CSV table of C-alpha atoms in Angstrom, one decimal:
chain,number,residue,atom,x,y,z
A,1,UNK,CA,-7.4,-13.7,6.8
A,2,UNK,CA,-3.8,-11.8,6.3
A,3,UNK,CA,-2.5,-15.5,5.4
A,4,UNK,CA,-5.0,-15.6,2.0
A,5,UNK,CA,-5.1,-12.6,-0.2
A,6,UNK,CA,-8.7,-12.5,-1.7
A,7,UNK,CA,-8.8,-12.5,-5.8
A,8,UNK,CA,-8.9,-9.2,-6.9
A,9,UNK,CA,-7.8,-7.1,-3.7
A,10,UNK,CA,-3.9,-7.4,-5.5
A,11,UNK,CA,-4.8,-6.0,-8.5
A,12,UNK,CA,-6.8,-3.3,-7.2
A,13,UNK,CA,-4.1,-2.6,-4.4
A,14,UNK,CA,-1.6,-2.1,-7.4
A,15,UNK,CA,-4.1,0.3,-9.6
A,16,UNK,CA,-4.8,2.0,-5.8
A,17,UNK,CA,-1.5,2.3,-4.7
A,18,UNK,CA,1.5,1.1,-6.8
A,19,UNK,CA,0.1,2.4,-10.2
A,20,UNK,CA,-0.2,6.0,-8.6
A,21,UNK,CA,3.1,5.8,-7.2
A,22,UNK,CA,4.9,4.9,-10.4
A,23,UNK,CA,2.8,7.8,-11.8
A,24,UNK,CA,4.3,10.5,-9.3
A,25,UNK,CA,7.8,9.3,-9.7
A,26,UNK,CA,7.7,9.5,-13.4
A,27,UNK,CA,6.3,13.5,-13.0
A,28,UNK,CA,8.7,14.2,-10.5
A,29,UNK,CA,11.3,12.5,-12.9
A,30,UNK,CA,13.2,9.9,-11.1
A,31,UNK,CA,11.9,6.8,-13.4
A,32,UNK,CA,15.6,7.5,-15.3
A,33,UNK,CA,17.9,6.7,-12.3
A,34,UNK,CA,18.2,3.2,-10.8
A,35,UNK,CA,18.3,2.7,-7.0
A,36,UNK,CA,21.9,1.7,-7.5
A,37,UNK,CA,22.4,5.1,-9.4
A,38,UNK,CA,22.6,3.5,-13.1
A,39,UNK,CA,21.2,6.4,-15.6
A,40,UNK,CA,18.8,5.5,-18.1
A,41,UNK,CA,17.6,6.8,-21.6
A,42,UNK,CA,14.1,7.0,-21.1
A,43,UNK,CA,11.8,6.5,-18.1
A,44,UNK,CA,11.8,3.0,-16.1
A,45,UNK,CA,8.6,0.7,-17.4
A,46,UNK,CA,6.0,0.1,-15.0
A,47,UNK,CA,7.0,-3.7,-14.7
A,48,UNK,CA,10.9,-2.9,-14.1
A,49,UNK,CA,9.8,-0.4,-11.0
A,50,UNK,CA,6.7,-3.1,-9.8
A,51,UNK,CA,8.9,-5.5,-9.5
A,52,UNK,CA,11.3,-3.2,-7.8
A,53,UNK,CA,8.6,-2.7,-5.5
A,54,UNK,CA,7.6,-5.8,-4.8
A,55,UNK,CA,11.3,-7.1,-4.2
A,56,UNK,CA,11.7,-4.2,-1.9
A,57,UNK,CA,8.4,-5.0,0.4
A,58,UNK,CA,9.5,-9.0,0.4
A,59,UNK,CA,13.1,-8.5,1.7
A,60,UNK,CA,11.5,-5.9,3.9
A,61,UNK,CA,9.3,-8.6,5.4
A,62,UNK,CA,12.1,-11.4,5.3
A,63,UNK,CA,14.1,-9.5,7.2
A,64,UNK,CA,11.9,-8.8,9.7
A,65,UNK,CA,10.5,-12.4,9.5
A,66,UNK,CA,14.3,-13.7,9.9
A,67,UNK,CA,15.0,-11.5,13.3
A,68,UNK,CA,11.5,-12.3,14.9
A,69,UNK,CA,12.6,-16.4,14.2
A,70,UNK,CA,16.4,-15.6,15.8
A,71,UNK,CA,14.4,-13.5,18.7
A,72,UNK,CA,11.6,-15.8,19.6
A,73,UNK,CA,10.8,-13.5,22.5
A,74,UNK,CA,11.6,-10.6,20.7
A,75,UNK,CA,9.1,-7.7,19.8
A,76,UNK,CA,9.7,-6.3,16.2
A,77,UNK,CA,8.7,-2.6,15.3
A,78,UNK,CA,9.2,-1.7,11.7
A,79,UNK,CA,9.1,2.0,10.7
A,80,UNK,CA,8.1,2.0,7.1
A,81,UNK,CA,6.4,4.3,5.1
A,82,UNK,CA,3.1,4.5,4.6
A,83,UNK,CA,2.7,2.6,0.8
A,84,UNK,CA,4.6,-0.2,2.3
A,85,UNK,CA,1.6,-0.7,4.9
A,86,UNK,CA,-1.3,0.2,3.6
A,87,UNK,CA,-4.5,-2.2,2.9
A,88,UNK,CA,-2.4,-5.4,4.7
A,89,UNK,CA,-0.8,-6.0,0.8
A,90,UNK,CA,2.9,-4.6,1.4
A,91,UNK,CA,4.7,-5.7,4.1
A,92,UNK,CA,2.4,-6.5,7.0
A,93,UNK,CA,0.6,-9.1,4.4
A,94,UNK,CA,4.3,-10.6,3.5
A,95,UNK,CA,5.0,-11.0,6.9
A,96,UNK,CA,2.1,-12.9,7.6
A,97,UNK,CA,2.3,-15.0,5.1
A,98,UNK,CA,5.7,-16.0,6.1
A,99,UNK,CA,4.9,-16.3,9.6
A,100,UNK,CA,2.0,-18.4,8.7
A,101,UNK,CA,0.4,-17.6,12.0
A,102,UNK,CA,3.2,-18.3,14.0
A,103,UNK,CA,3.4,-15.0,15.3
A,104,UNK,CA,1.1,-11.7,15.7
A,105,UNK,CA,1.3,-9.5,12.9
A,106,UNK,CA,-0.2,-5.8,13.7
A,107,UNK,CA,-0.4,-2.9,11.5
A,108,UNK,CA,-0.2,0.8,12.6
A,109,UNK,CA,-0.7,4.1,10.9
A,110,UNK,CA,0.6,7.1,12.4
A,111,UNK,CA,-1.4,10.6,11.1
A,112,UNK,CA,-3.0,10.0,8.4
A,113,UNK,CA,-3.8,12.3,6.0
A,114,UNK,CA,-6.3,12.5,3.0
A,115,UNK,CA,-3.1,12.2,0.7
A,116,UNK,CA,-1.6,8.8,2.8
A,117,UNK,CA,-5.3,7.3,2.0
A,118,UNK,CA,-6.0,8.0,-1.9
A,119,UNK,CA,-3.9,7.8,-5.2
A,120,UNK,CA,-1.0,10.1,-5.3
A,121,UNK,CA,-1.9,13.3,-7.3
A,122,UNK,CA,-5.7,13.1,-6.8
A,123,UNK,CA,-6.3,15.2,-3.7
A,124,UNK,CA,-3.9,17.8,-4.3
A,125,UNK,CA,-6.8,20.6,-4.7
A,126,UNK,CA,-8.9,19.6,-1.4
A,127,UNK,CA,-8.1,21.8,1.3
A,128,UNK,CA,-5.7,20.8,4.7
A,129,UNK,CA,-5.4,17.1,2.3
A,130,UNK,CA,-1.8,17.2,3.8
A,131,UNK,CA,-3.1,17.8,7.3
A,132,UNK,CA,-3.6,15.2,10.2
A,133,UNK,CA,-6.4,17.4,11.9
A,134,UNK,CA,-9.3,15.8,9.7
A,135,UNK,CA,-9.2,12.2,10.4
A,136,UNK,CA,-12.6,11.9,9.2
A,137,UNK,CA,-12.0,12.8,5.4
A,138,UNK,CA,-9.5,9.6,4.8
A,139,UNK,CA,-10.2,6.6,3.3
A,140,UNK,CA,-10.5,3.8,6.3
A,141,UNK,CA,-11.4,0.6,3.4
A,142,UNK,CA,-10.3,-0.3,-0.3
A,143,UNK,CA,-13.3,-2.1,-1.6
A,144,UNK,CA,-12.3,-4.3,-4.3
A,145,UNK,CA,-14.2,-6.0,-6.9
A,146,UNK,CA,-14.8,-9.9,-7.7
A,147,UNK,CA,-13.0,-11.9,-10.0
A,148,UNK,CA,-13.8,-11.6,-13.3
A,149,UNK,CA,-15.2,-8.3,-13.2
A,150,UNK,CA,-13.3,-5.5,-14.8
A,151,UNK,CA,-12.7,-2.4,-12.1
A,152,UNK,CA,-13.0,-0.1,-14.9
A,153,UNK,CA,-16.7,-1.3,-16.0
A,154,UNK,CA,-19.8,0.3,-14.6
A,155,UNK,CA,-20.7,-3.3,-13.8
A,156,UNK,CA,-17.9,-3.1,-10.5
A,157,UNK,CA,-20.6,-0.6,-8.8
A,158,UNK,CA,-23.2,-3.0,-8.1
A,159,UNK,CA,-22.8,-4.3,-5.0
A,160,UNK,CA,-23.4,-7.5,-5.9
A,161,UNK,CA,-19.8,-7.5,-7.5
A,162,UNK,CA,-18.2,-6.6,-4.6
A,163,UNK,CA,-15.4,-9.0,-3.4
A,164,UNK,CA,-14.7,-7.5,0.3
A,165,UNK,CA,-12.5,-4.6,1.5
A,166,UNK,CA,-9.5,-4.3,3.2
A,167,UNK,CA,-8.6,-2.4,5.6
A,168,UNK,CA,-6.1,0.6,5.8
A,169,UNK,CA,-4.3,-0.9,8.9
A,170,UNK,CA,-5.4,-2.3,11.7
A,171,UNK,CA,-4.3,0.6,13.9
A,172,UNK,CA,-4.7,4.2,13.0
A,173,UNK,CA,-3.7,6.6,15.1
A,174,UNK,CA,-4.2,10.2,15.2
A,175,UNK,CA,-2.3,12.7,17.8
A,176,UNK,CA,-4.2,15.5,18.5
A,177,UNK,CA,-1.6,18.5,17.2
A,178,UNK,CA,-1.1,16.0,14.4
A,179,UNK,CA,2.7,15.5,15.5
A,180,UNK,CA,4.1,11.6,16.1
């Protein structure tokens, strides 16, 4: 259910996504300049820009949380990018916990690529990764392991250990010249 968020899908939705984020940003080097523009000596910590992250997806969801309450009749379309909706754990999954099934809550995903489904910098030497044409090459599920068992161990292959998956979105769609 989108109002329960199964033990261990966070933490491997931070290593999938978050982690590799934070890792991009710090090659591209923008971990020494604040979203407000403050410059800083050395590159931001993990924690400050999770927390940034996090903060950002939450007032993301409030706000759109706050207008579907004023508009009860309302439909809400939220154009966000693609880390802030995969796998139901950014701001699709806030909503819904806020709405606490008061209201529908439906991801969509416009062209995916290879690239939008797997950690940033680890497809960047598969061919047409950037391209919407090859729907069947992305990642549709994040499996994630029980509790208690460590992702990193040989022990989180057996399938035994599996906890569930979730889902990129509920919706993807795919135009056919790859253009939204």
């Amino acid at each position: 259910s989108k109002l329960e968020i199964p033990p261990g899908s966070y933490k491997t939705y931070v290593s999938y996504v978050i982690r590799p984020s934070y890792d991009l940003h710090q090659q591209m080097g923008l971990l020494r300049t604040t979203i407000s523009g403050q410059t800083l000596e050395e590159d931001m910590p993990f924690r400050n820009f999770f927390s940034g992250r996090i903060l950002w997806d939450e007032s993301m969801a409030s706000g759109a949380f706050s207008w579907t309450e004023a508009n009860p009749g309302g439909l809400m379309v939220g154009l966000v990018g693609a880390d802030h909706v995969k796998f139901d754990s950014g701001v699709p999954g806030r909503y819904a916990r806020m709405a606490a099934g008061t209201r529908e809550n439906v991801s969509v995903i416009l062209n995916p690529t290879l690239i939008d489904t797997r950690p940033s910098g680890t497809v960047s030497n598969i061919l047409n990764s950037a391209s919407s044409q090859f729907p069947d090459t992305i990642t549709l599920q994040l499996r994630y392991v029980k509790e208690g068992v460590d992702f990193r161990s040989p022990e989180m292959r057996k399938p035994e250990n599996t906890g569930g998956v979730l889902p990129l979105a509920d919706y993807i769609i795919v135009t056919e010249d790859g253009t939204t």
